[in-house]
Amino acid sequence: MIPSHIEHIGIAVKDLASSIKYYENILGLKCYAVEEVKDQKVRTAFFMVGQTKIELLESTEADGPIGKFIEKRGEGVHHIAFAVEKLHEALNEVEAKGVQLIDKTPRNGAEGLQIAFLHPKSTGGVLTELCSKPERD
Amino acid sequence: MIPSHIEHIGIAVKDLASSIKYYENILGLKCYAVEEVKDQKVRTAFFMVGQTKIELLESTEADGPIGKFIEKRGEGVHHIAFAVEKLHEALNEVEAKGVQLIDKTPRNGAEGLQIAFLHPKSTGGVLTELCSKPERD
């Protein structure tokens, strides 16, 4: 596996609207999409910076993963996502090398991508996502 | 100010050598430089992923900023750096919009870049760096 680029940086925020304002008015980026991912209990907002997206994550329920993250650590960087070519193969490869997987198989993420998370215990404290465009059989 | 890309992601690590192994052997990236930045009390290791660098940061002294960060929060993402065209102007612009600056003027960072940090209190918990190539008079 060789990641081609940083697909996105996931950032946990308390209030999506005010965070969108910050990224637009201060950093000069443009929010191009807001999307709800129900099974993750989040609303997301996307900005493009070169090859990489900033993905803001607001919890829709206090007991969701982002709600719990903010309660424990406050707002800030939640995860880093690397773009890979074939997600199935990449997951098999890293698991064979001893990495603990949160997602044993790819699942649907925002923007139609296939995604899977690696456990931060195996990745030096960085919650790491691998993602790819859907694979064709 | 419109950032052109994510210049790098700074990641605090306890042990540079073992973290380099992880990024090379598991994620398939290639460490192309190791550099000490004495006034920051860190040793850094760089990897390229598309347009963006992963910058691993190991504290050379326990009382350095990375040493303190790890003591408080553990290993993980330390900061996000956005590439801008003219750092002086960008700093003036964000300060005029109410952002608290850690560095009022650009200073020297790794790899010959001019850098400045914005305070995470003003940036939604994300320690944010702006950086540019040295400006010519």
Coordinates of C-alpha atoms in Angstrom, one line a residue:
Chain A
M1 CA 0.0 0.0 0.0
I2 CA 1.2 3.5 -0.9
P3 CA -1.3 6.3 -0.1
S4 CA -1.6 8.8 -3.0
H5 CA -2.5 11.8 -0.8
I6 CA -4.2 12.9 2.4
E7 CA -7.9 12.5 1.4
H8 CA -9.2 14.5 4.3
I9 CA -8.6 15.7 7.9
G10 CA -11.5 15.2 10.2
I11 CA -12.0 17.9 12.8
A12 CA -14.5 17.6 15.7
V13 CA -16.4 20.8 16.3
K14 CA -19.2 21.8 18.7
D15 CA -21.1 24.0 16.4
L16 CA -21.0 23.4 12.6
A17 CA -22.4 26.8 11.6
S18 CA -19.8 28.8 13.6
S19 CA -17.0 26.6 12.5
I20 CA -17.9 26.9 8.9
K21 CA -17.8 30.7 9.3
Y22 CA -14.3 30.4 10.8
Y23 CA -13.0 28.3 7.9
E24 CA -14.6 30.6 5.3
N25 CA -14.0 34.0 6.8
I26 CA -10.7 33.6 8.5
L27 CA -8.9 30.8 6.5
G28 CA -10.5 31.8 3.2
L29 CA -11.8 28.3 2.3
K30 CA -15.2 27.6 0.7
C31 CA -17.7 25.1 2.2
Y32 CA -18.9 23.1 -0.8
A33 CA -21.1 20.5 0.9
V34 CA -22.9 19.7 4.2
E35 CA -23.9 16.1 4.7
E36 CA -25.5 14.1 7.5
V37 CA -24.0 10.6 8.1
K38 CA -26.7 9.1 10.2
D39 CA -25.0 5.9 11.3
Q40 CA -22.1 8.0 12.6
K41 CA -24.4 10.5 14.3
V42 CA -22.7 13.4 12.7
R43 CA -23.3 16.3 10.4
T44 CA -20.3 17.1 8.2
A45 CA -19.1 20.1 6.2
F46 CA -16.4 19.9 3.5
F47 CA -13.8 22.4 2.3
M48 CA -11.1 21.7 -0.4
V49 CA -7.5 22.8 0.2
G50 CA -5.4 21.6 -2.7
Q51 CA -5.8 17.8 -2.8
T52 CA -7.1 17.5 0.7
K53 CA -10.5 18.1 2.3
I54 CA -11.2 19.6 5.7
E55 CA -14.1 17.6 7.1
L56 CA -15.8 19.3 10.0
L57 CA -17.7 16.9 12.2
E58 CA -20.6 18.0 14.5
S59 CA -22.3 15.4 16.7
T60 CA -26.0 15.1 16.2
E61 CA -26.4 13.2 19.4
A62 CA -24.3 13.5 22.7
D63 CA -23.6 9.7 22.7
G64 CA -22.2 9.6 19.2
P65 CA -18.4 9.1 18.6
I66 CA -17.8 12.9 18.0
G67 CA -19.9 13.9 21.0
K68 CA -17.8 11.6 23.2
F69 CA -14.6 12.8 21.7
I70 CA -15.4 16.4 22.4
E71 CA -16.5 15.6 25.9
K72 CA -13.1 13.9 26.6
R73 CA -10.7 16.0 24.6
G74 CA -12.4 19.2 23.4
E75 CA -12.7 20.3 19.9
G76 CA -9.8 19.5 17.5
V77 CA -8.4 17.1 15.0
H78 CA -10.3 13.8 15.2
H79 CA -8.7 11.7 12.4
I80 CA -6.5 11.7 9.3
A81 CA -7.6 9.9 6.2
F82 CA -5.2 8.5 3.6
A83 CA -6.4 7.8 0.1
V84 CA -5.5 4.3 -1.1
E85 CA -6.2 2.4 -4.3
K86 CA -7.7 -0.8 -3.1
L87 CA -9.1 -0.6 0.4
H88 CA -9.7 -4.4 0.9
E89 CA -6.2 -5.2 0.0
A90 CA -4.8 -2.3 2.1
L91 CA -6.8 -3.5 5.2
N92 CA -5.5 -7.1 4.7
E93 CA -2.0 -5.8 4.4
V94 CA -1.9 -3.7 7.5
E95 CA -3.7 -6.3 9.6
A96 CA -1.2 -8.9 8.5
K97 CA 1.5 -6.5 9.8
G98 CA -0.1 -6.4 13.2
V99 CA -2.3 -3.3 13.1
Q100 CA -5.6 -3.5 15.0
L101 CA -8.5 -2.6 12.8
I102 CA -11.7 -0.8 14.0
D103 CA -13.4 -1.8 10.7
K104 CA -12.5 -5.3 9.5
T105 CA -14.1 -4.6 6.2
P106 CA -14.8 -1.4 4.2
R107 CA -18.0 0.5 5.0
N108 CA -19.8 3.5 3.4
G109 CA -18.5 6.9 4.4
A110 CA -19.4 10.4 3.4
E111 CA -19.2 11.5 -0.3
G112 CA -19.7 7.9 -1.6
L113 CA -16.3 6.7 -0.4
Q114 CA -15.4 3.3 1.0
I115 CA -13.7 3.8 4.4
A116 CA -12.2 1.9 7.3
F117 CA -10.5 3.0 10.5
L118 CA -7.4 1.7 12.1
H119 CA -7.2 1.7 15.9
P120 CA -5.1 4.6 17.3
K121 CA -3.4 2.1 19.7
S122 CA -1.7 0.7 16.6
T123 CA -1.0 4.0 14.9
G124 CA 0.8 6.1 17.4
G125 CA -2.3 7.8 18.8
V126 CA -3.5 9.1 15.4
L127 CA -7.0 7.8 14.6
T128 CA -6.3 6.8 11.0
E129 CA -8.7 6.2 8.2
L130 CA -8.0 4.6 4.9
C131 CA -10.4 5.3 2.1
S132 CA -10.9 4.6 -1.6
K133 CA -13.4 5.1 -4.3
P134 CA -15.8 2.1 -4.5
E135 CA -14.1 -1.0 -6.0
R136 CA -15.6 -2.7 -9.0
D137 CA -15.9 -6.4 -9.2
Chain B
M1 CA -5.6 34.7 2.2
I2 CA -6.4 31.5 0.4
P3 CA -4.2 28.6 1.4
S4 CA -3.0 26.6 -1.6
H5 CA -2.7 23.2 0.2
I6 CA -2.0 21.5 3.5
E7 CA 1.7 22.0 3.7
H8 CA 2.1 19.5 6.5
I9 CA 0.5 17.7 9.5
G10 CA 2.6 17.8 12.6
I11 CA 2.4 14.6 14.8
A12 CA 3.8 14.3 18.3
V13 CA 5.6 11.0 18.9
K14 CA 7.5 9.6 21.8
D15 CA 10.1 7.8 19.8
L16 CA 11.1 9.0 16.4
A17 CA 12.8 5.8 15.3
S18 CA 9.9 3.5 16.0
S19 CA 7.4 6.0 14.5
I20 CA 9.5 6.2 11.3
K21 CA 9.3 2.4 11.1
Y22 CA 5.5 2.5 11.4
Y23 CA 5.0 5.1 8.7
E24 CA 7.5 3.3 6.4
N25 CA 6.5 -0.3 7.0
I26 CA 2.8 -0.1 7.6
L27 CA 1.7 3.0 5.7
G28 CA 4.2 2.6 2.9
L29 CA 5.6 6.1 3.1
K30 CA 9.3 7.0 2.7
C31 CA 11.2 9.2 5.3
Y32 CA 13.2 11.6 3.2
A33 CA 14.7 13.8 5.9
V34 CA 15.4 14.0 9.7
E35 CA 16.2 17.4 11.0
E36 CA 16.7 18.9 14.5
V37 CA 15.0 22.3 15.2
K38 CA 16.9 23.3 18.3
D39 CA 14.9 26.3 19.4
Q40 CA 11.7 24.1 19.3
K41 CA 13.5 21.3 21.2
V42 CA 12.4 18.8 18.6
R43 CA 13.8 16.3 16.2
T44 CA 11.6 15.9 13.1
A45 CA 11.2 13.3 10.4
F46 CA 9.5 14.1 7.1
F47 CA 7.4 12.0 4.7
M48 CA 5.6 13.1 1.5
V49 CA 2.0 12.1 0.8
G50 CA 0.8 13.8 -2.4
Q51 CA 1.1 17.6 -1.7
T52 CA 1.4 17.2 2.0
K53 CA 4.2 16.3 4.4
I54 CA 3.8 14.2 7.5
E55 CA 6.1 15.8 10.1
L56 CA 6.8 13.6 13.1
L57 CA 8.0 15.5 16.1
E58 CA 10.0 14.0 18.9
S59 CA 10.9 16.1 21.9
T60 CA 14.6 16.4 22.7
E61 CA 13.9 17.8 26.1
A62 CA 11.0 17.0 28.5
D63 CA 10.2 20.7 29.0
G64 CA 9.9 21.4 25.3
P65 CA 6.5 22.1 23.7
I66 CA 6.2 18.5 22.3
G67 CA 7.2 17.0 25.5
K68 CA 4.6 18.9 27.4
F69 CA 1.9 18.1 24.7
I70 CA 2.6 14.4 25.0
E71 CA 2.6 14.5 28.8
K72 CA -0.9 16.1 28.7
R73 CA -2.6 14.5 25.8
G74 CA -0.4 11.6 24.7
E75 CA 0.9 11.0 21.2
G76 CA -1.2 12.3 18.3
V77 CA -1.8 15.1 15.9
H78 CA -0.1 18.3 17.2
H79 CA -0.8 20.9 14.4
I80 CA -2.0 21.5 10.9
A81 CA 0.0 23.8 8.6
F82 CA -1.6 25.6 5.7
A83 CA 0.6 26.9 2.8
V84 CA 0.0 30.6 2.0
E85 CA 1.6 32.9 -0.5
K86 CA 2.6 35.9 1.7
L87 CA 2.9 35.0 5.4
H88 CA 3.2 38.6 6.6
E89 CA 0.0 39.7 4.9
A90 CA -1.8 36.6 6.0
L91 CA -0.9 37.2 9.7
N92 CA -2.0 40.8 9.5
E93 CA -5.3 39.7 7.8
V94 CA -6.2 37.0 10.4
E95 CA -5.2 39.2 13.3
A96 CA -7.4 42.1 12.0
K97 CA -10.2 39.5 12.0
G98 CA -9.7 38.8 15.7
V99 CA -7.5 35.7 15.6
Q100 CA -5.0 35.5 18.5
L101 CA -1.5 34.9 17.2
I102 CA 1.2 32.9 18.9
D103 CA 3.8 34.4 16.6
K104 CA 3.2 38.0 15.7
T105 CA 5.8 37.9 13.0
P106 CA 7.1 35.0 10.8
R107 CA 10.0 32.9 12.2
N108 CA 12.2 30.2 10.8
G109 CA 10.8 26.7 10.7
A110 CA 12.1 23.3 9.4
E111 CA 13.0 23.0 5.7
G112 CA 13.7 26.7 5.3
L113 CA 10.1 27.8 5.6
Q114 CA 8.8 30.9 7.3
I115 CA 6.2 29.9 9.8
A116 CA 3.8 31.3 12.4
F117 CA 1.3 29.7 14.7
L118 CA -2.3 30.8 15.4
H119 CA -3.6 30.2 18.9
P120 CA -6.0 27.1 19.2
K121 CA -8.4 29.3 21.3
S122 CA -9.1 31.2 18.1
T123 CA -9.1 28.2 15.7
G124 CA -11.6 25.7 17.2
G125 CA -9.0 23.7 19.1
V126 CA -6.8 23.1 16.2
L127 CA -3.2 24.4 16.6
T128 CA -2.9 26.0 13.2
E129 CA 0.3 27.0 11.5
L130 CA 0.6 29.2 8.4
C131 CA 3.8 28.9 6.4
S132 CA 5.3 30.2 3.2
K133 CA 8.6 30.1 1.3
P134 CA 10.8 33.0 2.4
E135 CA 9.5 36.4 1.0
R136 CA 11.9 38.5 -1.1
D137 CA 12.1 42.2 -0.6

